[in-house]
Amino acid sequence: MTLDRRRLIVGAAALTAAPLAACDEATMKTIQARLNPTGPTGGPAAPSGPAAPGAPAAAPTAPGVVAAGVRMPARPWTYDAFREAMTASGRNPSISAAQFAEIQARKPGAVNRVKTYLDGKFGAADPNVLAAFDSVPRDYFHYAYASGVSTATQCYEADPKPWAIGHGSVLSDYLGQAYMTQLAAPKPTDVTLEIGTGSGFQSSLLSRIVRDAYTIEIIQPIGQAVGKIFAPLGYANVHSRVGDGYFGWPEVEGGFDTIMLTCVAQYAPPELFRQLKPGGKLIIPIGQPFRRGQVLYVYTKDDQGRVHSRRDVGVFFIPMTGAMQNRPKPA
């Protein structure tokens, strides 16, 4: 399998920046070798094998990243805050204070890249999306779960790309995640569902804007480990579980304003439409696994329950696993 990195970060002219979700270990090793030439400290890649912290204080952030509709951090994101949150989530901090400071120094550049990217794609970046991205400490989500080491030194890279986090999962490219967030047009009253938790960053990003963010991960070791990372950040409105996203989360009363898949499906699961509120939006990549021609579709449900669809951009996602792989497309 050959992956062209440029196709992960360009728009409709080729393949847009897009999150990647679950895949098998062999494919993950291929992606890791192609996209992650160095390990967490810049050397060889690592082998597989109660206050709420907030925005960085160790370095200046991009000016003007403020929005009234975004939950702001209750505490500066310092090295001590990073270590406390990592330990509380059951993970090894494993980076030095100097490395932490270098990471934070790169953040303003990443925020500006997100703004430029969204300006180009949508005409103007949503201030809420920018403020949410600025408020969520992305370095906290860079972690190799199979080897138990922080990969935070990879954070806020100038050439955005997905990063392996172990067990066949990835932390998605941050431009793609910002794009998906603005495409969802989240509002403070919304309830969202993400299929494919991965690192947890996408739902954390949404959670800074929406009322409640639900997220499902099918890979058990990832879902169990990542389920512990939200509370140390004070993200009480993120709800996660291990399960097959094909069936959604039917226990959530009233359904969802946005359902977002961060994995490619061969068709839109019928149960997800049933859980979509009138006026709601289903954002889903549709296509064949590991092949060109995948397209991001946006389905909307009107007040009469009719569903409308439109093609958005070309994408490249790793496939949805579970029931999607063994159930035929409904008539």
Coordinates of C-alpha atoms in Angstrom, one line a residue:
M1 CA 0.0 0.0 0.0
T2 CA 1.3 3.4 -1.0
L3 CA 0.2 6.5 0.9
D4 CA 0.9 10.0 -0.6
R5 CA 1.1 12.4 2.4
R6 CA 0.0 15.3 0.2
R7 CA -3.3 13.6 -0.5
L8 CA -3.9 13.6 3.2
I9 CA -3.8 17.4 3.4
V10 CA -5.1 18.9 0.2
G11 CA -8.7 19.7 -0.6
A12 CA -11.1 18.7 -3.4
A13 CA -8.4 19.1 -6.1
A14 CA -6.9 15.9 -4.7
L15 CA -7.6 14.4 -1.2
T16 CA -8.2 16.7 1.7
A17 CA -6.6 16.6 5.1
A18 CA -8.6 14.0 6.9
P19 CA -8.5 12.0 10.2
L20 CA -7.6 8.4 10.1
A21 CA -9.2 5.8 12.2
A22 CA -8.8 2.1 13.1
C23 CA -6.8 -0.3 11.0
D24 CA -4.9 -3.5 11.4
E25 CA -1.4 -3.6 12.9
A26 CA 0.3 -4.4 9.6
T27 CA -1.2 -1.3 8.0
M28 CA -0.4 0.8 11.0
K29 CA 3.2 -0.2 10.8
T30 CA 3.2 0.9 7.1
I31 CA 1.7 4.2 7.9
Q32 CA 4.0 4.7 10.9
A33 CA 7.1 4.0 8.7
R34 CA 5.9 6.4 6.0
L35 CA 4.6 9.2 8.1
N36 CA 6.7 9.0 11.4
P37 CA 10.3 8.9 10.4
T38 CA 11.5 9.7 13.9
G39 CA 10.5 8.8 17.4
P40 CA 9.3 11.0 20.2
T41 CA 12.7 12.5 20.9
G42 CA 13.8 12.9 17.3
G43 CA 15.8 9.6 17.2
P44 CA 14.6 6.2 16.0
A45 CA 10.9 5.5 16.3
A46 CA 9.8 4.0 19.6
P47 CA 9.0 0.2 19.3
S48 CA 5.5 -0.9 19.3
G49 CA 5.3 -3.5 21.6
P50 CA -7.9 17.7 40.4
A51 CA -7.9 21.1 38.8
A52 CA -8.5 21.2 35.1
P53 CA -5.4 22.1 33.1
G54 CA -5.9 24.4 30.1
A55 CA -4.1 26.5 27.6
P56 CA -0.3 26.8 27.5
A57 CA 1.4 29.3 29.7
A58 CA 5.0 28.4 28.9
A59 CA 4.8 30.2 25.6
P60 CA 2.7 32.9 24.0
T61 CA -0.4 31.8 22.1
A62 CA -1.7 33.2 18.9
P63 CA -3.1 36.7 19.5
G64 CA -6.9 37.2 19.5
V65 CA -7.9 33.6 19.9
V66 CA -10.9 34.3 22.1
A67 CA -14.5 33.3 21.6
A68 CA -17.5 33.7 24.0
G69 CA -19.0 30.3 23.1
V70 CA -16.0 28.2 24.1
R71 CA -15.2 26.6 27.4
M72 CA -11.9 28.1 28.5
P73 CA -9.4 26.3 30.7
A74 CA -9.5 26.9 34.4
R75 CA -5.8 26.6 34.8
P76 CA -2.7 27.5 32.7
W77 CA -1.2 24.5 30.8
T78 CA 2.2 24.3 32.5
Y79 CA 4.8 21.5 32.7
D80 CA 3.5 20.7 36.2
A81 CA -0.1 20.6 34.9
F82 CA 0.9 18.3 32.0
R83 CA 2.7 15.9 34.4
E84 CA -0.2 15.9 36.9
A85 CA -2.8 15.2 34.1
M86 CA -0.7 12.5 32.5
T87 CA -0.2 10.7 35.8
A88 CA -3.9 11.0 36.7
S89 CA -4.8 9.4 33.4
G90 CA -2.4 6.5 34.0
R91 CA 0.2 7.5 31.4
N92 CA 3.9 8.1 31.6
P93 CA 4.8 11.9 31.0
S94 CA 8.3 10.9 29.8
I95 CA 9.3 14.4 28.5
S96 CA 11.5 17.0 30.1
A97 CA 10.6 20.6 31.1
A98 CA 12.8 21.9 28.2
Q99 CA 11.0 19.7 25.7
F100 CA 7.6 20.9 27.0
A101 CA 8.7 24.5 26.6
E102 CA 9.8 23.8 23.0
I103 CA 6.4 22.2 22.2
Q104 CA 4.5 25.2 23.5
A105 CA 6.7 27.6 21.5
R106 CA 5.5 25.8 18.3
K107 CA 1.8 26.1 19.2
P108 CA 1.1 29.7 18.0
G109 CA 2.4 28.6 14.5
A110 CA 0.0 25.7 14.5
V111 CA -2.9 27.9 15.5
N112 CA -2.1 30.3 12.6
R113 CA -1.8 27.3 10.2
V114 CA -5.3 26.2 11.3
K115 CA -6.7 29.7 10.7
T116 CA -5.1 30.0 7.3
Y117 CA -6.4 26.6 6.3
L118 CA -9.9 27.2 7.5
D119 CA -9.9 30.7 5.9
G120 CA -9.1 29.0 2.6
K121 CA -11.6 26.2 2.9
F122 CA -14.6 28.1 4.3
G123 CA -13.9 31.7 3.5
A124 CA -13.3 32.5 7.2
A125 CA -12.3 30.4 10.1
D126 CA -14.9 30.0 12.8
P127 CA -13.6 31.9 15.9
N128 CA -15.1 29.1 18.1
V129 CA -13.1 26.5 16.3
L130 CA -9.9 28.5 16.6
A131 CA -10.5 29.2 20.3
A132 CA -11.3 25.5 20.9
F133 CA -8.1 24.4 19.2
D134 CA -6.1 26.9 21.2
S135 CA -7.6 25.8 24.5
V136 CA -7.1 22.0 24.0
P137 CA -3.5 20.9 24.8
R138 CA -2.8 18.7 21.9
D139 CA 0.5 17.5 23.3
Y140 CA -1.5 15.7 26.0
F141 CA -3.0 13.5 23.3
H142 CA 0.3 12.5 21.7
Y143 CA 0.9 9.1 23.3
A144 CA 2.1 5.7 22.2
Y145 CA -0.2 3.3 24.0
A146 CA 1.4 0.1 23.0
S147 CA 4.8 1.2 24.3
G148 CA 3.6 3.4 27.1
V149 CA 5.6 6.6 26.2
S150 CA 4.6 10.2 25.5
T151 CA 5.2 11.3 22.0
A152 CA 4.4 14.9 22.8
T153 CA 7.6 16.2 21.1
Q154 CA 6.0 15.4 17.8
C155 CA 3.2 17.9 18.5
Y156 CA 2.3 21.0 16.5
E157 CA 4.5 19.9 13.6
A158 CA 4.8 22.4 10.7
D159 CA 3.8 19.6 8.2
P160 CA 0.6 18.3 9.7
K161 CA 0.2 14.5 9.5
P162 CA -1.4 11.6 11.4
W163 CA 0.7 9.9 14.1
A164 CA 0.5 6.3 15.2
I165 CA -0.7 5.8 18.8
G166 CA -0.5 2.0 18.9
H167 CA -3.0 -0.9 18.6
G168 CA -3.8 0.1 15.1
S169 CA -5.0 3.6 15.9
V170 CA -3.8 7.1 15.2
L171 CA -3.9 10.7 16.3
S172 CA -5.3 12.4 13.2
D173 CA -3.8 15.4 11.3
Y174 CA -4.8 18.6 13.1
L175 CA -5.8 20.4 10.0
G176 CA -8.2 17.6 9.1
Q177 CA -9.7 17.7 12.6
A178 CA -10.2 21.4 12.5
Y179 CA -11.8 21.1 9.1
M180 CA -14.2 18.4 10.3
T181 CA -15.1 20.6 13.4
Q182 CA -15.9 23.6 11.4
L183 CA -17.9 21.5 8.9
A184 CA -20.0 20.3 11.8
A185 CA -20.8 24.0 12.7
P186 CA -21.1 23.1 16.4
K187 CA -23.2 25.2 18.7
P188 CA -23.3 25.4 22.6
T189 CA -26.6 23.6 22.7
D190 CA -25.5 20.7 20.5
V191 CA -25.0 17.0 21.5
T192 CA -22.5 15.2 19.2
L193 CA -21.4 11.7 18.6
E194 CA -18.0 10.7 17.2
I195 CA -17.5 7.2 15.7
G196 CA -13.8 6.3 16.2
T197 CA -12.4 7.9 19.4
G198 CA -8.8 7.3 18.5
S199 CA -6.6 9.7 20.5
G200 CA -9.7 11.5 21.9
F201 CA -8.6 14.9 20.4
Q202 CA -11.6 15.3 18.0
S203 CA -14.3 14.9 20.7
S204 CA -12.2 17.0 23.1
L205 CA -12.2 19.8 20.5
L206 CA -15.9 19.5 20.0
S207 CA -16.5 19.4 23.7
R208 CA -15.1 22.9 24.2
I209 CA -18.0 24.2 22.1
V210 CA -21.0 21.8 22.4
R211 CA -23.1 20.8 25.4
D212 CA -22.1 17.1 25.4
A213 CA -19.7 15.1 23.2
Y214 CA -20.1 11.3 23.0
T215 CA -17.5 9.1 21.4
I216 CA -17.2 5.4 20.7
E217 CA -14.0 3.4 20.0
I218 CA -14.1 -0.2 18.8
I219 CA -10.4 -1.0 19.6
Q220 CA -10.7 -2.1 23.3
P221 CA -7.2 -1.2 24.6
I222 CA -7.4 2.2 23.0
G223 CA -11.0 2.8 24.1
Q224 CA -10.3 1.8 27.7
A225 CA -7.1 3.9 28.0
V226 CA -8.3 7.0 26.2
G227 CA -11.5 6.9 28.3
K228 CA -9.4 7.9 31.3
I229 CA -7.8 11.0 29.8
F230 CA -10.8 13.4 29.8
A231 CA -11.4 13.7 33.5
P232 CA -7.9 15.0 34.4
L233 CA -8.5 17.9 31.9
G234 CA -11.8 18.7 33.5
Y235 CA -13.7 17.7 30.3
A236 CA -16.8 16.4 32.2
N237 CA -19.0 16.7 29.1
V238 CA -17.0 14.1 27.1
H239 CA -18.6 10.6 27.4
S240 CA -16.7 7.7 26.0
R241 CA -17.2 3.9 25.7
V242 CA -15.9 0.9 23.9
G243 CA -18.2 -0.5 21.3
D244 CA -19.2 -0.8 17.6
G245 CA -20.1 2.7 16.3
Y246 CA -22.2 1.0 13.5
F247 CA -25.0 1.0 16.1
G248 CA -24.5 4.5 17.4
W249 CA -25.4 5.3 21.0
P250 CA -29.1 4.7 21.2
E251 CA -29.3 5.2 25.0
V252 CA -28.7 8.9 24.5
E253 CA -32.2 10.4 24.9
G254 CA -33.1 12.8 22.1
G255 CA -30.3 11.8 19.7
F256 CA -27.6 13.9 18.2
D257 CA -27.2 17.2 16.4
T258 CA -24.0 15.9 14.8
I259 CA -22.7 12.4 14.1
M260 CA -19.2 12.3 12.8
L261 CA -17.3 9.3 11.5
T262 CA -13.5 9.4 11.5
C263 CA -13.3 6.2 9.5
V264 CA -14.4 5.3 6.0
A265 CA -17.7 3.3 5.7
Q266 CA -19.0 1.5 2.6
Y267 CA -22.4 3.0 3.3
A268 CA -24.1 5.1 6.0
P269 CA -25.4 2.8 8.8
P270 CA -29.2 3.1 9.0
E271 CA -29.2 3.3 12.8
L272 CA -27.2 6.5 12.7
F273 CA -30.0 8.2 10.7
R274 CA -32.5 7.1 13.3
Q275 CA -30.4 8.8 16.1
L276 CA -29.9 12.0 14.1
K277 CA -32.1 14.9 15.3
P278 CA -34.3 16.9 12.8
G279 CA -31.9 19.5 11.5
G280 CA -29.0 17.3 12.4
K281 CA -25.9 16.5 10.4
L282 CA -24.2 13.2 9.6
I283 CA -20.6 13.7 8.4
I284 CA -19.3 10.4 7.0
P285 CA -16.5 9.3 4.6
I286 CA -17.9 6.7 2.1
G287 CA -15.7 4.5 -0.1
Q288 CA -13.6 1.4 -0.3
P289 CA -10.9 0.7 2.2
F290 CA -7.4 1.9 1.2
R291 CA -8.5 3.0 -2.2
R292 CA -8.8 6.3 -4.0
G293 CA -12.3 7.7 -4.6
Q294 CA -13.4 8.0 -1.0
V295 CA -15.7 11.0 -0.5
L296 CA -16.8 12.9 2.6
Y297 CA -20.6 13.1 2.5
V298 CA -22.8 15.4 4.6
Y299 CA -26.3 14.1 5.3
T300 CA -28.9 16.4 6.8
K301 CA -32.3 15.5 8.2
D302 CA -35.1 18.1 7.7
D303 CA -37.9 18.8 10.1
Q304 CA -40.1 16.3 8.3
G305 CA -37.5 13.5 8.8
R306 CA -36.4 13.5 5.1
V307 CA -32.6 13.0 4.6
H308 CA -30.7 15.1 2.1
S309 CA -27.1 14.5 1.1
R310 CA -24.2 16.3 -0.6
R311 CA -20.7 15.5 -1.5
D312 CA -18.1 17.6 0.3
V313 CA -14.4 16.7 -0.6
G314 CA -12.3 13.8 -1.5
V315 CA -10.7 12.1 1.6
F316 CA -8.5 9.2 2.7
F317 CA -9.6 7.4 5.8
I318 CA -8.8 4.1 7.4
P319 CA -11.8 1.7 7.3
M320 CA -14.6 1.3 9.8
T321 CA -14.4 -2.1 11.4
G322 CA -16.9 -4.3 13.1
A323 CA -20.4 -4.8 11.7
M324 CA -19.7 -2.6 8.7
Q325 CA -17.3 -5.3 7.4
N326 CA -19.8 -8.2 7.6
R327 CA -23.3 -6.6 7.0
P328 CA -24.5 -6.0 3.5
K329 CA -25.7 -2.6 2.4
P330 CA -29.4 -2.3 3.3
A331 CA -31.8 -2.2 0.3

